[in-house]
Short mmCIF file of C-alpha atoms in Angstrom, two decimals:
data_model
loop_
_atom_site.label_atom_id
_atom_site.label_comp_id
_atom_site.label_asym_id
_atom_site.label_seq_id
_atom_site.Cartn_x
_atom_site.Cartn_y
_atom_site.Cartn_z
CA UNK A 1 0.00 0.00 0.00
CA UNK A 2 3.00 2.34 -0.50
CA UNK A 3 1.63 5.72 -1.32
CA UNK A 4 1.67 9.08 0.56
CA UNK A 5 -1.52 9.96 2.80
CA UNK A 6 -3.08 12.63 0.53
CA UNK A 7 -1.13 15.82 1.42
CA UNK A 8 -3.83 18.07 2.84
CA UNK A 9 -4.94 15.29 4.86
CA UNK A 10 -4.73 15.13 8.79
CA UNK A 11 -3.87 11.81 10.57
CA UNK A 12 -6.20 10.39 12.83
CA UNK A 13 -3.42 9.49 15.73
CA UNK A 14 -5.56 6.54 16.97
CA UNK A 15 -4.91 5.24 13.52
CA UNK A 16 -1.25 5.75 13.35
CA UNK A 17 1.75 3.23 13.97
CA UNK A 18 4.96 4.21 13.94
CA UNK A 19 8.14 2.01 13.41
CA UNK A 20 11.52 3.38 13.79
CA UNK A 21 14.93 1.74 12.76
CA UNK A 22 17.58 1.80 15.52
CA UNK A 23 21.04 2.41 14.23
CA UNK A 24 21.85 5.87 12.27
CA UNK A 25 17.93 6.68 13.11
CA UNK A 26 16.98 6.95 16.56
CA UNK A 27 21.12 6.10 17.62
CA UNK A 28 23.46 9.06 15.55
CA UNK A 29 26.08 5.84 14.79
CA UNK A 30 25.99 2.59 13.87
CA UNK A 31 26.13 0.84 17.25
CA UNK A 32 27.16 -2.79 15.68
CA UNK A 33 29.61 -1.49 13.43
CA UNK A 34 31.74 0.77 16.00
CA UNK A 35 31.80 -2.68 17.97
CA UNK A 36 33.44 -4.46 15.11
CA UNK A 37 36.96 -1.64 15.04
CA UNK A 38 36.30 -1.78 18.67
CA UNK A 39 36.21 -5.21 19.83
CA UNK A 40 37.51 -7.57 17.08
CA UNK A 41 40.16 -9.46 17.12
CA UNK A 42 41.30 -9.27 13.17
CA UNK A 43 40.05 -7.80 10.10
CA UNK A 44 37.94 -11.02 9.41
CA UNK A 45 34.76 -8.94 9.53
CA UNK A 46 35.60 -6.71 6.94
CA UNK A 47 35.06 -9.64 4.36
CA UNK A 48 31.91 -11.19 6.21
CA UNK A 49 30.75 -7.72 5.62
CA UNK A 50 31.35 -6.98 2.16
CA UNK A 51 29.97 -10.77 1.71
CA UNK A 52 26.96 -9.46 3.32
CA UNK A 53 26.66 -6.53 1.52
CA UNK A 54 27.12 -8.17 -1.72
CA UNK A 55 24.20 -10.58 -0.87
CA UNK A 56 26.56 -13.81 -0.79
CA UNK A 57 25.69 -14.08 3.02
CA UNK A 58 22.20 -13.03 5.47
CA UNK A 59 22.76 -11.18 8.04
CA UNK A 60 22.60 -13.61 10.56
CA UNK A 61 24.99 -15.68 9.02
CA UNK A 62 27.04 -12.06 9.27
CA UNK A 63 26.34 -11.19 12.50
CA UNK A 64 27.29 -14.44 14.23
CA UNK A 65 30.76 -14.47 12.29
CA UNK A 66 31.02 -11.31 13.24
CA UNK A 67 30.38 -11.67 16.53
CA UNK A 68 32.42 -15.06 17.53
CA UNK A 69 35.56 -12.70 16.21
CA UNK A 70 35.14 -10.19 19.01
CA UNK A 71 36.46 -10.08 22.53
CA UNK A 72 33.21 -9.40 23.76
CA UNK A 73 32.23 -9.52 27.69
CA UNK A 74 29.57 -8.04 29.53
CA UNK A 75 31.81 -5.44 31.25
CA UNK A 76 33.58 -4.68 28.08
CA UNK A 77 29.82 -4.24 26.53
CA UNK A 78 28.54 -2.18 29.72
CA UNK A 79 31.39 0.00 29.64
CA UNK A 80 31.30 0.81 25.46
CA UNK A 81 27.43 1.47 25.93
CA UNK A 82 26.99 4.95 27.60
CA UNK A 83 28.87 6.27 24.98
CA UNK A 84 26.26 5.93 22.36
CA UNK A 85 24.39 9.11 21.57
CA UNK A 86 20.81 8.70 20.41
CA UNK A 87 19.36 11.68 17.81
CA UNK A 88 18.94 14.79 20.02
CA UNK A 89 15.07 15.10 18.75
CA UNK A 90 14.17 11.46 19.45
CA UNK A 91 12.62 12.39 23.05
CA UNK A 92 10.85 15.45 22.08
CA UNK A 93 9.51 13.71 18.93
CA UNK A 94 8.66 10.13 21.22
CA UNK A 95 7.19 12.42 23.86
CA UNK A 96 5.16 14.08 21.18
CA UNK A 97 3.84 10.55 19.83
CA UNK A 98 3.32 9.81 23.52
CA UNK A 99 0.68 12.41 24.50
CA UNK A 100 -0.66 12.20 21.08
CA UNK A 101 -1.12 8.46 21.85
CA UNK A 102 0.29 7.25 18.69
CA UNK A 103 1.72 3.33 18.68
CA UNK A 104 5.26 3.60 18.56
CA UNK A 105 7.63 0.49 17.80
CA UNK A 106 11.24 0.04 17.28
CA UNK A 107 12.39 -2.86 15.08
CA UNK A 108 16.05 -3.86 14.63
CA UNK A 109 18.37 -5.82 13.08
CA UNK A 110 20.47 -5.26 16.25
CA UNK A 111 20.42 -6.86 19.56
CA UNK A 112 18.04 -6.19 22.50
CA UNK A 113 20.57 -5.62 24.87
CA UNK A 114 22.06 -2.81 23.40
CA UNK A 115 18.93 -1.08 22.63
CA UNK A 116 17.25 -1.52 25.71
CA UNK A 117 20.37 -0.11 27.37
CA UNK A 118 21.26 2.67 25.40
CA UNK A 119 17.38 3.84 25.45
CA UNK A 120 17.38 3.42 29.48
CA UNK A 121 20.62 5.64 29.77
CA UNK A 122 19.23 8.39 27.61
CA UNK A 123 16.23 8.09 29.69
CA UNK A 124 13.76 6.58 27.16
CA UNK A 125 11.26 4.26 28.74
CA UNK A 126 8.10 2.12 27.81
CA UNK A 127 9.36 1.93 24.34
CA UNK A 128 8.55 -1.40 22.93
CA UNK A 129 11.55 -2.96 21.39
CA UNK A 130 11.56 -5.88 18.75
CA UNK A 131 15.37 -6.89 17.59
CA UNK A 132 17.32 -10.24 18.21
CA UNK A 133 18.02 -11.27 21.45
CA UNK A 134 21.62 -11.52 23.04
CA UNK A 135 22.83 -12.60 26.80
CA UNK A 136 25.57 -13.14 28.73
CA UNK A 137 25.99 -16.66 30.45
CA UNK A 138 29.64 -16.57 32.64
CA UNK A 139 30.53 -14.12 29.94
CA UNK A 140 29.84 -15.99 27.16
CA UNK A 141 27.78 -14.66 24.27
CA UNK A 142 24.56 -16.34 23.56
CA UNK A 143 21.88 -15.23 20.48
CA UNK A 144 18.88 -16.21 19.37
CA UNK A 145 16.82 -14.76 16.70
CA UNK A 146 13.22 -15.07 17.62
CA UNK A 147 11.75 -13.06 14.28
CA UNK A 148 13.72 -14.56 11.51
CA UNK A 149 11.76 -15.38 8.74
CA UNK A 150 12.66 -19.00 7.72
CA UNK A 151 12.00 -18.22 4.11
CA UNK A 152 14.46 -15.49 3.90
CA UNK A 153 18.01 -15.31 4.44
CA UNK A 154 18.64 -12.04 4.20
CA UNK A 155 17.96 -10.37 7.83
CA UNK A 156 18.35 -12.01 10.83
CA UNK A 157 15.30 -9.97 12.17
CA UNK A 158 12.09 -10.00 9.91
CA UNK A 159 10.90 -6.08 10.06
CA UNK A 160 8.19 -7.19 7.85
CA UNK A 161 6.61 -9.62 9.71
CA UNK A 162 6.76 -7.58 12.76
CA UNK A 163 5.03 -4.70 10.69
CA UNK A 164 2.43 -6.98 9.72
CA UNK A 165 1.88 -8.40 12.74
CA UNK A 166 1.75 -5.72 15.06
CA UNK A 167 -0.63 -2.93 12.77
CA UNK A 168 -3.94 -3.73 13.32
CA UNK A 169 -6.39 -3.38 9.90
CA UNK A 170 -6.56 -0.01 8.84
CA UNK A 171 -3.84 1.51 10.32
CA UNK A 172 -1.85 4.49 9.20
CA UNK A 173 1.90 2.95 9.31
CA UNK A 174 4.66 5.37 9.35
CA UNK A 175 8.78 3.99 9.27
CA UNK A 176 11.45 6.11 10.02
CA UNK A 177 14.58 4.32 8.42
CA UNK A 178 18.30 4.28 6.83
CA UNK A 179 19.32 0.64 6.04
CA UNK A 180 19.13 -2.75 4.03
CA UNK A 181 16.95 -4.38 6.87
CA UNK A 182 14.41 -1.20 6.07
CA UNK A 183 13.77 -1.84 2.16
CA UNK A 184 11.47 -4.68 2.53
CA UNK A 185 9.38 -3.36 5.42
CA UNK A 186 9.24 0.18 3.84
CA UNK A 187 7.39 -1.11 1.04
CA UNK A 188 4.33 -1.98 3.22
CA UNK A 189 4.04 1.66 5.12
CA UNK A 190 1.52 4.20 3.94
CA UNK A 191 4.51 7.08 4.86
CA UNK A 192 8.31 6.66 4.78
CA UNK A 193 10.67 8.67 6.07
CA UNK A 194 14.25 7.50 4.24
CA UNK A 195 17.71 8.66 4.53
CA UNK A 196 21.11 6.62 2.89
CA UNK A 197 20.84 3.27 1.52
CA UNK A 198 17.17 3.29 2.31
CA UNK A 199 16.70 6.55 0.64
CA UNK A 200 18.71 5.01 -2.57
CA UNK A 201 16.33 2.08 -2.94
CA UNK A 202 13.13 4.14 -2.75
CA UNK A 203 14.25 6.09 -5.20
CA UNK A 204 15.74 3.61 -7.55
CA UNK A 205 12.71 1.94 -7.10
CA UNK A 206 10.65 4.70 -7.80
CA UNK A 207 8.50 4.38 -4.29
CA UNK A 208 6.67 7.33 -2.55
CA UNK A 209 8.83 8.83 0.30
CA UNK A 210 10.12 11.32 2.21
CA UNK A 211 13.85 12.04 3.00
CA UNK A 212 15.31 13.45 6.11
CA UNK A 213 18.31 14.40 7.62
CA UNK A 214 18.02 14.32 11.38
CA UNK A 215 14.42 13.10 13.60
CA UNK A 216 14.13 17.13 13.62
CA UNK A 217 12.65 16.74 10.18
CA UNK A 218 10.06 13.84 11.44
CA UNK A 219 9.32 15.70 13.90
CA UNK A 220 8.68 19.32 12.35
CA UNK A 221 6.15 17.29 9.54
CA UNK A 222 4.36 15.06 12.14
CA UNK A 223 3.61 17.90 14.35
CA UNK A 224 1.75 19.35 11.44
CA UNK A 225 -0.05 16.48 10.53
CA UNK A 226 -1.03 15.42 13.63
CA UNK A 227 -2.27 18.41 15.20
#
């Protein structure tokens, strides 16, 4: 149902969903990626990445290579963590969708543990998360990857199933994305907000969106529409 909600149009906010993306949306970094020069042990995941990013490999299959070549520990984790800055609009724009009493959803290709952390230092609560899972068991890394789609390879989290799944019938369904993991779930959104690689594929694919640069710009257009 990709198309833009008639311009003049108002939202109903009962109506509206919104998803958001985690890494270079909500957080201002990559959170995964600044682990990998942080934490690995070789240059291994440079070529599980470009695998990846060629399409040779999912990213699960990416993520769990790229993983088992860290020195990873929970203090090492806990420690990295508070570092990570999230978008300096998110709150305003979350607190916003809050008292307006729109749905709001994060889905990502990440892990839960970071998320949940990095939202709880920058103060962010009752935000419902949906990304893979990953725990700590005598310092040992354990995953699991309750949304993967069995008849997909490429992401280890399903963002399109989630969308599905969690917008009831009739819904207005806004995402807020940058990535790979955001192309297939974009295409099901009735607005898109797109910046990068996402922005690239809506393009070359010729599908309704609109680009930002910061959650500023989300913020400034749903404040109009939702009023």
């Amino acid at each position: 149902p990709n198309h833009i909600v008639d311009k003049k149009s108002q939202f109903n906010p009962k109506k509206c969903i919104i998803f958001f993306d985690f890494d270079n949306t909500i957080a201002t970094c990559d959170v995964f990626d600044n682990m990998l020069l942080l934490f690995s042990r070789d240059d291994r995941w440079v070529e599980l990445e470009k695998r990846w990013r060629s399409g040779k490999i999912g990213s699960k299959t990416c993520l769990e290579g790229q993983l088992r070549g860290m020195d990873l520990d929970k203090k090492s984790l806990d420690a990295y963590l508070p570092k990570i800055k999230v978008d300096p609009h998110f709150k305003q724009l979350y607190r916003f969708l809050q008292a307006k009493k729109v749905k709001t959803v994060v889905l990502s290709d990440n892990f839960d543990y970071i998320l949940n952390r990095v939202l709880k230092m920058n103060g962010i609560k009752k935000l419902k998360v949906y990304a893979n899972k990953l725990s700590f068991l005598r310092d040992k890394v354990i995953t699991d990857y309750p949304f993967k789609n069995k008849d997909c390879q490429i992401c280890a989290h399903c963002k399109r199933e989630n969308i599905l799944a969690k917008s009831p019938k009739g819904s207005i369904i806004i995402y807020v994305g940058d990535g790979a993991s955001d192309a297939c779930p974009a295409k099901y959104a009735n607005l898109v907000f797109a910046k990068d690689n996402l922005l690239k594929h809506l393009k070359d694919s010729k599908l309704n969106h609109r680009s930002f640069h910061n959650l500023k710009d989300v913020f400034t257009y749903l404040k109009r529409k939702l009023e």
